[in-house]
Short mmCIF file of C-alpha atoms and ligand atoms in Angstrom, two decimals:
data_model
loop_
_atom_site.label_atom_id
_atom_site.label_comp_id
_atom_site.label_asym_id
_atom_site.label_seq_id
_atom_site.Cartn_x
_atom_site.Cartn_y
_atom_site.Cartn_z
CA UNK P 26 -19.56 43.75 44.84
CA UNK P 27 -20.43 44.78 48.55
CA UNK P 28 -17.29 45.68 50.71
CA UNK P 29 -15.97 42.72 52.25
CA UNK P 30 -17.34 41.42 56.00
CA UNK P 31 -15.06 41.62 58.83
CA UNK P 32 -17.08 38.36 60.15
CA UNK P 33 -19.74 36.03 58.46
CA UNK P 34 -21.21 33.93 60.66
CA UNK P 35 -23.54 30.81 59.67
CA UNK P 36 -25.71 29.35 61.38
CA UNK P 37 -28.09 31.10 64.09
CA UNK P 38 -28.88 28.24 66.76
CA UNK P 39 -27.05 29.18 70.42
CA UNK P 40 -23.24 28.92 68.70
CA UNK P 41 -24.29 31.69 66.17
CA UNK P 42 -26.19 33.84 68.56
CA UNK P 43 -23.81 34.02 71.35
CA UNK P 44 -20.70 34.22 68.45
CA UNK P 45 -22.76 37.48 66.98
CA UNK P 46 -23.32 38.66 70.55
CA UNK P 47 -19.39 38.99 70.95
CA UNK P 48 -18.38 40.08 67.50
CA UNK P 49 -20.80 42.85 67.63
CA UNK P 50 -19.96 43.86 71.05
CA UNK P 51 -16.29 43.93 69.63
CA UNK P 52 -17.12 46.50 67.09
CA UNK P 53 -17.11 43.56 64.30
CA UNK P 54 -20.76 44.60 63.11
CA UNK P 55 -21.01 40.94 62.59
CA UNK P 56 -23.20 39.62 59.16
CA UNK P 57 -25.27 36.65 60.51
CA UNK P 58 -26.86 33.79 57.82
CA UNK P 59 -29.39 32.93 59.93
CA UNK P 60 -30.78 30.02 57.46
CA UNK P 61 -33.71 30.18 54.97
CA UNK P 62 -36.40 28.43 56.14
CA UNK P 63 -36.84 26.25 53.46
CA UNK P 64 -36.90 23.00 55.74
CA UNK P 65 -36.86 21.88 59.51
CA UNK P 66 -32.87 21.80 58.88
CA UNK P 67 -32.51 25.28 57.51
CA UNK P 68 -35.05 26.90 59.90
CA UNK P 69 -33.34 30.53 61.58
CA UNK P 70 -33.25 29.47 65.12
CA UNK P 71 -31.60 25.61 64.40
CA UNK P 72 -32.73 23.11 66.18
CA UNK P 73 -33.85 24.66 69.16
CA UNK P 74 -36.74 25.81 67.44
CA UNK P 75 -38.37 22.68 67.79
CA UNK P 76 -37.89 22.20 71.57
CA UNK P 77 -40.65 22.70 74.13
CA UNK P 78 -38.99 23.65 77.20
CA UNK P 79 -35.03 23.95 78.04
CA UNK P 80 -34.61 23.29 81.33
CA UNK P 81 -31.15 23.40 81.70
CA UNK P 82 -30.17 27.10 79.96
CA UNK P 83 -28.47 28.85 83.28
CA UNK P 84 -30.39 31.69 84.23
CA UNK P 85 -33.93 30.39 83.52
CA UNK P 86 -35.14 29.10 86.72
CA UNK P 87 -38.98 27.88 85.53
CA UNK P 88 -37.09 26.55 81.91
CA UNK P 89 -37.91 28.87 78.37
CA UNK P 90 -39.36 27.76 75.52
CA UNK P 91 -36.67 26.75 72.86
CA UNK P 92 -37.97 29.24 70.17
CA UNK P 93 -38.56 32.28 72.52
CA UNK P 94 -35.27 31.62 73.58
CA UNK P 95 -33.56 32.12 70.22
CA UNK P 96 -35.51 35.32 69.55
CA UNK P 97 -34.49 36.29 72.97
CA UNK P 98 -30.74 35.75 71.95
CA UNK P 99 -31.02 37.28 68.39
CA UNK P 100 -32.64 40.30 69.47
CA UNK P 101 -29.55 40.46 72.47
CA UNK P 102 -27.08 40.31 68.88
CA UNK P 103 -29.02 42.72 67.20
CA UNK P 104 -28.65 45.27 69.75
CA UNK P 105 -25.40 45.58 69.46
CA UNK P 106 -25.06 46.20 65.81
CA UNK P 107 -25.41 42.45 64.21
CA UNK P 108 -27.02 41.86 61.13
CA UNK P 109 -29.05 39.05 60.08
CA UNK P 110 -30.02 37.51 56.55
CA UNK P 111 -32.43 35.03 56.35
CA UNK P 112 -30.44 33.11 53.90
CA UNK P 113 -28.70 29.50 53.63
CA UNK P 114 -25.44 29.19 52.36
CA UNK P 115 -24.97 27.16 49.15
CA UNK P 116 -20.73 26.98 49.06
CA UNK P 117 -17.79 28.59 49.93
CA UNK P 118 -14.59 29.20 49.35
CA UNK P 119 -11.88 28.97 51.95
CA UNK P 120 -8.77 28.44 49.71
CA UNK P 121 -8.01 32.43 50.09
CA UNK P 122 -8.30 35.22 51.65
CA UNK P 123 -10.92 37.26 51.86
CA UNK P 124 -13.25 34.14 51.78
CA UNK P 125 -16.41 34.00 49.37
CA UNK P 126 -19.37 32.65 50.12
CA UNK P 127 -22.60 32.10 48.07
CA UNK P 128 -25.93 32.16 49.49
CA UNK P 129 -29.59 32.64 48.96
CA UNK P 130 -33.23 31.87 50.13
CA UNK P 131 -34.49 29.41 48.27
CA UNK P 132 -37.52 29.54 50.24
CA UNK P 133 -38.62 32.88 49.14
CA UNK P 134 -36.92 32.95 45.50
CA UNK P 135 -34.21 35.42 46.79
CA UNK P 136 -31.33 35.12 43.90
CA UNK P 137 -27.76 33.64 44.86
CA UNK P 138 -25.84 36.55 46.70
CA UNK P 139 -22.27 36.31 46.90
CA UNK P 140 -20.38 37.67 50.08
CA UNK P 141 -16.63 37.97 50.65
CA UNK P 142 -15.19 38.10 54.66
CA UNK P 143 -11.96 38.25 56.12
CA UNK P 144 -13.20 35.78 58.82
CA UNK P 145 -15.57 33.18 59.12
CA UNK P 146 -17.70 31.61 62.70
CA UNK P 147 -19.59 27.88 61.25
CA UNK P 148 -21.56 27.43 63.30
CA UNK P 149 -24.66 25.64 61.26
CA UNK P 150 -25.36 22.82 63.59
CA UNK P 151 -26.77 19.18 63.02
CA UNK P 152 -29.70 17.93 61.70
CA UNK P 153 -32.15 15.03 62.94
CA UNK P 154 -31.05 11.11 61.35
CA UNK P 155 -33.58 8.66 60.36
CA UNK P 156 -33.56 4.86 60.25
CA UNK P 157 -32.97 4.44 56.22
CA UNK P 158 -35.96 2.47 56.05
CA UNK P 159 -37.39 2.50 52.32
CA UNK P 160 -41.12 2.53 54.09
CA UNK P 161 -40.02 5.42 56.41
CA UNK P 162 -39.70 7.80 53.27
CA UNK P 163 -42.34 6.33 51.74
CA UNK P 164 -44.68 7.64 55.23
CA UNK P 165 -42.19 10.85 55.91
CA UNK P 166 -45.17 13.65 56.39
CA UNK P 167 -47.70 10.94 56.52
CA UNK P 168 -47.30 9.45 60.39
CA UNK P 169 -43.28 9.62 60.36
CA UNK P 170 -41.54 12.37 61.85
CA UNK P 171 -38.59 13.06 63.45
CA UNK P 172 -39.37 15.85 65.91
CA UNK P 173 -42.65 15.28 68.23
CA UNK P 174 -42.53 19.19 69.08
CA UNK P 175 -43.48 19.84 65.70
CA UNK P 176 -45.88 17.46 64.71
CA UNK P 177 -46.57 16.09 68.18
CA UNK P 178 -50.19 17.95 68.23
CA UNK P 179 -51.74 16.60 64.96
CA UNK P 180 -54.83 15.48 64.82
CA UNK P 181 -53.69 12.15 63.22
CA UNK P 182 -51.56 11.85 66.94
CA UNK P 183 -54.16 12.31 69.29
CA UNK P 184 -55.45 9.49 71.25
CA UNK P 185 -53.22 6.90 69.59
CA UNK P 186 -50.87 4.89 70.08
CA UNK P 187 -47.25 5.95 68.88
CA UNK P 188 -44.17 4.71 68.72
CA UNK P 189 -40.50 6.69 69.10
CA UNK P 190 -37.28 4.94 68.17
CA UNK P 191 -34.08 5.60 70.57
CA UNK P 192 -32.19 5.48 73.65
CA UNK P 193 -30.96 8.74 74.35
CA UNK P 194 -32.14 12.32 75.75
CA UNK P 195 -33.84 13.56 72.59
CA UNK P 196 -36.22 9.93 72.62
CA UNK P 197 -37.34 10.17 76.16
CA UNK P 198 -37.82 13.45 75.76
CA UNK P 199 -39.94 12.87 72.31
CA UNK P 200 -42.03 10.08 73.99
CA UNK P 201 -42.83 12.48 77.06
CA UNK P 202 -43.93 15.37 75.25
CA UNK P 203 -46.20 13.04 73.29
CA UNK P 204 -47.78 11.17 76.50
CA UNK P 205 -49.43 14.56 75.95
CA UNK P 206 -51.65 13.66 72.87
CA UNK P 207 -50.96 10.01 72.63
CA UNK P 208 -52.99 7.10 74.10
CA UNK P 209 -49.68 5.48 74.48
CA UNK P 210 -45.98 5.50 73.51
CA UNK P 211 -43.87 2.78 72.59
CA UNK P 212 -40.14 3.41 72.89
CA UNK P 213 -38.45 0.89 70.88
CA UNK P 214 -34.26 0.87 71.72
CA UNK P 215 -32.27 -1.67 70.56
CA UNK P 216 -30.51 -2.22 73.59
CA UNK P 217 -31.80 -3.04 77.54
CA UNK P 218 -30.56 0.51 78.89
CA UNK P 219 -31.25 3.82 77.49
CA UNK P 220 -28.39 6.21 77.63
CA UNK P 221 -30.60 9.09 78.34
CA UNK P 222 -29.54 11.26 81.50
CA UNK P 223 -30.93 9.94 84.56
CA UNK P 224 -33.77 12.25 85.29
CA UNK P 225 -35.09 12.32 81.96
CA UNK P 226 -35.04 8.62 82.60
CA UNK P 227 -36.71 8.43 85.57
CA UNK P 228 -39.29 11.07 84.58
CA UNK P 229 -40.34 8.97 81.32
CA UNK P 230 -40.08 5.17 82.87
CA UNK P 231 -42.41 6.79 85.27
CA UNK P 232 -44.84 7.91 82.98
CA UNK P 233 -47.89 5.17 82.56
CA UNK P 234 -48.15 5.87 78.67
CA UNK P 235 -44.89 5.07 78.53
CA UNK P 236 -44.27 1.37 77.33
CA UNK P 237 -40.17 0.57 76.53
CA UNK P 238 -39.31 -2.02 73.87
CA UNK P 239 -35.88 -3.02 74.61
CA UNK P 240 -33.54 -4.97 72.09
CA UNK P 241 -35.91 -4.29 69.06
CA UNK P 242 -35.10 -2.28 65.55
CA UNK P 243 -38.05 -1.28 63.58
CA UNK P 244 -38.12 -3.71 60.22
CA UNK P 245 -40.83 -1.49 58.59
CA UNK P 246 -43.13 1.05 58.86
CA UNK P 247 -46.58 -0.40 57.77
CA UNK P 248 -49.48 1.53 56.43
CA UNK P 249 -51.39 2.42 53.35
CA UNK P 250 -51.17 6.40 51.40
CA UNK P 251 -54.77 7.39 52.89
CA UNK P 252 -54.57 6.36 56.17
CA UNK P 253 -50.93 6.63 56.56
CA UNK P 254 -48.91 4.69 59.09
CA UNK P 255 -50.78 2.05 60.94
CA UNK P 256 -47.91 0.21 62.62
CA UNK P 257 -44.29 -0.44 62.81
CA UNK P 258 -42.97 -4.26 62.00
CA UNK P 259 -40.59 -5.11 64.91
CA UNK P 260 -37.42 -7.44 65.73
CA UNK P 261 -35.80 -8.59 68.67
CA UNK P 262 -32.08 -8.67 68.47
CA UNK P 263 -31.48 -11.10 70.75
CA UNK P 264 -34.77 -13.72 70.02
CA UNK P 265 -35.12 -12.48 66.46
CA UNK P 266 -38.60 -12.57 67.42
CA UNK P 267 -40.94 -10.26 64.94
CA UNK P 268 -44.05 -8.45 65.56
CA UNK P 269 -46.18 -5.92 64.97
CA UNK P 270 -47.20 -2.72 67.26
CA UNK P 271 -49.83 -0.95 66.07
CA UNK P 272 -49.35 2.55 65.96
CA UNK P 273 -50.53 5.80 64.24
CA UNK P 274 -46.84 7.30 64.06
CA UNK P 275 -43.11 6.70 64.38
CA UNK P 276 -40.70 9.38 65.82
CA UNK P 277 -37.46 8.95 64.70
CA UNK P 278 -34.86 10.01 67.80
CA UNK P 279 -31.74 8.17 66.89
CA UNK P 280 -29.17 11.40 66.97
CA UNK P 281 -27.86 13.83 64.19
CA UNK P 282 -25.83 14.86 61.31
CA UNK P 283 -23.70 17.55 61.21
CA UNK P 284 -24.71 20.55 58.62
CA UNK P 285 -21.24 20.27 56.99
CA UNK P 286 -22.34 19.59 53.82
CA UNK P 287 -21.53 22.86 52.03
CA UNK P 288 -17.65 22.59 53.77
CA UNK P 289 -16.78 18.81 52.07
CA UNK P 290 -12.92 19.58 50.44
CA UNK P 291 -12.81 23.26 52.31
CA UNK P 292 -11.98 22.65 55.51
CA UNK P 293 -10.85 19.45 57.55
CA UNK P 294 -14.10 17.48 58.58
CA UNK P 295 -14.07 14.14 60.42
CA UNK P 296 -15.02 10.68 60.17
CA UNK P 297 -18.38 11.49 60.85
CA UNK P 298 -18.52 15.20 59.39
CA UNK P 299 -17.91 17.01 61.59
CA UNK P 300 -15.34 20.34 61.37
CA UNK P 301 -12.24 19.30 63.32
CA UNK P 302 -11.26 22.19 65.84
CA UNK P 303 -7.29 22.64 66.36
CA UNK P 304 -5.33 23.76 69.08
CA UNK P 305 -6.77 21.96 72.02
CA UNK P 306 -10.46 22.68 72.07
CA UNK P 307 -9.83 26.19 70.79
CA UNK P 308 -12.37 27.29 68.16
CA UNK P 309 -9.61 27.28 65.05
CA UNK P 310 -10.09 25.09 62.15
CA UNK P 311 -8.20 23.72 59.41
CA UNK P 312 -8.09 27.20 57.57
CA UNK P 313 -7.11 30.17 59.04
CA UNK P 314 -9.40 32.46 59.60
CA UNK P 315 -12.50 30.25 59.91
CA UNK P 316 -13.46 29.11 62.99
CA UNK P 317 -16.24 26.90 64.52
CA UNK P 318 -18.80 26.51 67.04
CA UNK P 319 -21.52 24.19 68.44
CA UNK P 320 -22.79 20.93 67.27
CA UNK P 321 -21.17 21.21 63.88
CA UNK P 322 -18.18 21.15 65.79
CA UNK P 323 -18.94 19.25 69.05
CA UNK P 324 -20.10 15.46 68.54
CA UNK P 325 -19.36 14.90 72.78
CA UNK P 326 -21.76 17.38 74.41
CA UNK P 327 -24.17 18.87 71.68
CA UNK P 328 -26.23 21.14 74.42
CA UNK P 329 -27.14 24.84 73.42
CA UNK P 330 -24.62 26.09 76.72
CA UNK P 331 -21.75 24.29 75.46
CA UNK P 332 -22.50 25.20 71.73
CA UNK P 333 -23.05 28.94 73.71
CA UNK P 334 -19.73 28.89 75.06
CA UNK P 335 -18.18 27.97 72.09
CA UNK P 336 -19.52 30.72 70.07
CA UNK P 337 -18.21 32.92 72.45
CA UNK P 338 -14.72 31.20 71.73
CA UNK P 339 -14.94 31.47 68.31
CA UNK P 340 -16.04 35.09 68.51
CA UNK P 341 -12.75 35.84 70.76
CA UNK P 342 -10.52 33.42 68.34
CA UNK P 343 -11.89 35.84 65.24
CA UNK P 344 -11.33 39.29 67.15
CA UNK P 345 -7.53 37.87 67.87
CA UNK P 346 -7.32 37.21 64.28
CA UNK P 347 -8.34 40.25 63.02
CA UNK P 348 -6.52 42.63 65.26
CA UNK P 349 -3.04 40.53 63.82
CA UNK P 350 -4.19 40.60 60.46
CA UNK P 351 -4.63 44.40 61.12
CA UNK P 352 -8.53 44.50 60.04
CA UNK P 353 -10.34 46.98 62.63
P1 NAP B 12 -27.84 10.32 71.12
O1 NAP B 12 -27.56 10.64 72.55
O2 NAP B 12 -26.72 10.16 70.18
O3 NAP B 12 -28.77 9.04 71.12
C1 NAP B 12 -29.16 8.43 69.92
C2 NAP B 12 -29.90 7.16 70.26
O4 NAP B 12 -30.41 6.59 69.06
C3 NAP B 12 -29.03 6.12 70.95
O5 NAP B 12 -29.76 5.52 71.98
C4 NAP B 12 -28.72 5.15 69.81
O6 NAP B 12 -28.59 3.84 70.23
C5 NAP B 12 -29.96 5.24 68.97
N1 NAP B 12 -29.69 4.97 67.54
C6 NAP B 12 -28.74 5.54 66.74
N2 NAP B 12 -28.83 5.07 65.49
C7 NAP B 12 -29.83 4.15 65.50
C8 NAP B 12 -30.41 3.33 64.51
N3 NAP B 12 -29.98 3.36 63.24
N4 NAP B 12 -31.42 2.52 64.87
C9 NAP B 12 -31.87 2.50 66.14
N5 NAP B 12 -31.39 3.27 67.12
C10 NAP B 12 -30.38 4.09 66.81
O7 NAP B 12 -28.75 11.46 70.45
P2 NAP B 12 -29.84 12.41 71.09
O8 NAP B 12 -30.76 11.69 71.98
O9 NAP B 12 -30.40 13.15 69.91
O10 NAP B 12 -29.00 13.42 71.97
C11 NAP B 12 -27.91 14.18 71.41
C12 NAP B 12 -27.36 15.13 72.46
O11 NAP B 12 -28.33 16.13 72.77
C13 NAP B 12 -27.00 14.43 73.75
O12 NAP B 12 -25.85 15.03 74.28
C14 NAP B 12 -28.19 14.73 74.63
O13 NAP B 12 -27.87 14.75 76.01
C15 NAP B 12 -28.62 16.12 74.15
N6 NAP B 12 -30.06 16.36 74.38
C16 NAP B 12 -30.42 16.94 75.54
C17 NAP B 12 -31.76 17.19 75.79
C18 NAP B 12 -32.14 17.88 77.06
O14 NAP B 12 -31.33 17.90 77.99
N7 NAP B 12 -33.32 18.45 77.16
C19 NAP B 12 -32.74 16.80 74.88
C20 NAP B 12 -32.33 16.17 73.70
C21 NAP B 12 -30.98 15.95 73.48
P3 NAP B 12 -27.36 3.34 71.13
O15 NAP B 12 -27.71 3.76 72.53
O16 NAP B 12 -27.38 1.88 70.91
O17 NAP B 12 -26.14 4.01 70.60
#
């Protein structure tokens, strides 16, 4: 078996990156398991992959585009001595020191690998929820979608009318970006107010493709297998009121799951899954030694500079563990 890792971190969205960045410039020569790419949720890069333009990364005055920005970053970890393996982590084992992990890329057929560290950084981020709707499954690929800077510019999108689902940042976001290609957008929220930040608001009640639907769930998605989704059955909450909007796609926008999967009995995890941090908003976990960072971790902020910062925590929680633990 290899020599055992100093550091393992998993997970390469702004958390991992920024972690990486200070292990390696700590002489930790950091092992990063950047995610296979077998799906949108284990895509190197995390979430910000599928972002158009962050606005609100300090030190980017015109806004980057999401995916440059994470090459930016891992090429900033590389250069100081991280390495990266494009592989997804299957399990682990926390219950002793030096910790094991399994992983592999599924995506490519690389076998199962096992790797053994004295310290751990999770920082593997959340993935995109949808509504649970049997329909929704039964269209997922074919007009539903839960990321509009993915599939945003399909032909089956363009000059139609769509619909997204949600109230918050990432759904007047999603129904901006798709003003681009759509004939309209529909923004069903099941309340009156979106909780969106103001200026991402603003910017998308402004916009004259944009139509809101307030107090109104989706009931189905409707369509048939060759033409794929035609509309969306809708209900009023407070009228019960149904109806039907007729629409070539439905963007689910309703928030995320934490990728905590893999951790379930290993390390303390929340109500909602995700890894409780000790010690007052330091980066230490239930098990000593493993530490976390970013959205995994973080169900409050979830923005790549706070799950930035907290990489860097977690990468200055590890170093203080190692030097005590004697491993140099
Ligand atoms: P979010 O803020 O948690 O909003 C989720 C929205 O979906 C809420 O409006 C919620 O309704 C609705 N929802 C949840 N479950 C639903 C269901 N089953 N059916 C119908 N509606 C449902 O999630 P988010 O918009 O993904 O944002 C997450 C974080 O990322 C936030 O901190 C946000 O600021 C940040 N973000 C920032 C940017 C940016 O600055 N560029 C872009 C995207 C996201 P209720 O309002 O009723 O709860």
């Amino acid at each position: 078996m290899a020599d055992v890792e100093k550091v393992v971190i998993i997970g390469s969205g702004p958390a991992g990156w920024t972690g990486a960045i200070y292990a390696a410039r700590a002489s930790l020569q950091p092992l990063v398991l950047a995610g296979d790419g077998l799906n949108r949720d284990r895509m190197p890069g995390g979430q910000l992959m599928w972002t158009s333009e962050v606005e609100n990364f300090p030190g980017f005055a015109h806004g980057i585009d999401g995916k440059k920005m994470m090459g930016v970053l891992q090429q900033q970890a590389e250069r100081f001595g991280t390495r990266v393996k494009a592989h997804y982590v299957l399990r682990v084992d926390l219950s002793k020191r030096p910790f094991t992990i399994w992983h592999a890329n599924e995506l490519s057929g690389d076998e199962e690998v096992v790797t053994t560290a004295q310290a751990i950084i999770i920082s593997t981020g959340a993935s995109a929820n949808y509504l649970g709707l049997p329909s929704e499954r039964q269209f997922e690929n074919n007009g539903v979608s839960a990321c509009a800077v993915c599939d945003g510019a399909l032909p089956r999108f363009r000059n139609s009318p769509l619909v997204v689902v949600g109230g918050g940042d990432s759904a007047v976001e999603e129904a901006t970006y798709l003003t681009k290609f759509a004939s309209k957008v529909y923004l069903v929220h099941r309340r009156e107010a979106l909780r969106a930040s103001r200026i991402m608001t603003q910017r998308a009640l402004e916009n004259e493709k944009i139509v809101p639907v307030w107090n109104t769930v989706l009931d189905e998605i409707v369509g048939t297998e060759a033409e794929g989704v035609t509309g969306v059955r809708t209900r009023n909450l407070q009228t019960q009121e149904t109806g039907l909007i007729e629409a070539r796609g439905m963007f689910a926008a309703i928030g995320h799951t934490p990728n905590t999967k893999f951790l379930a009995g290993q390390v303390e995890l929340d109500d909602k899954n995700y890894v409780v941090l000790k010690d007052g908003g330091r980066s230490l976990t239930s098990v000593e030694g493993v530490f976390a960072a970013g959205d995994c971790a973080d169900f409050t902020y979830r923005q790549a500079i706070t799950a930035a910062g907290m990489g860097c925590r977690a990468a200055l929680d590890a170093e203080r563990f190692l030097a005590e633990k004697g491993v140099h």
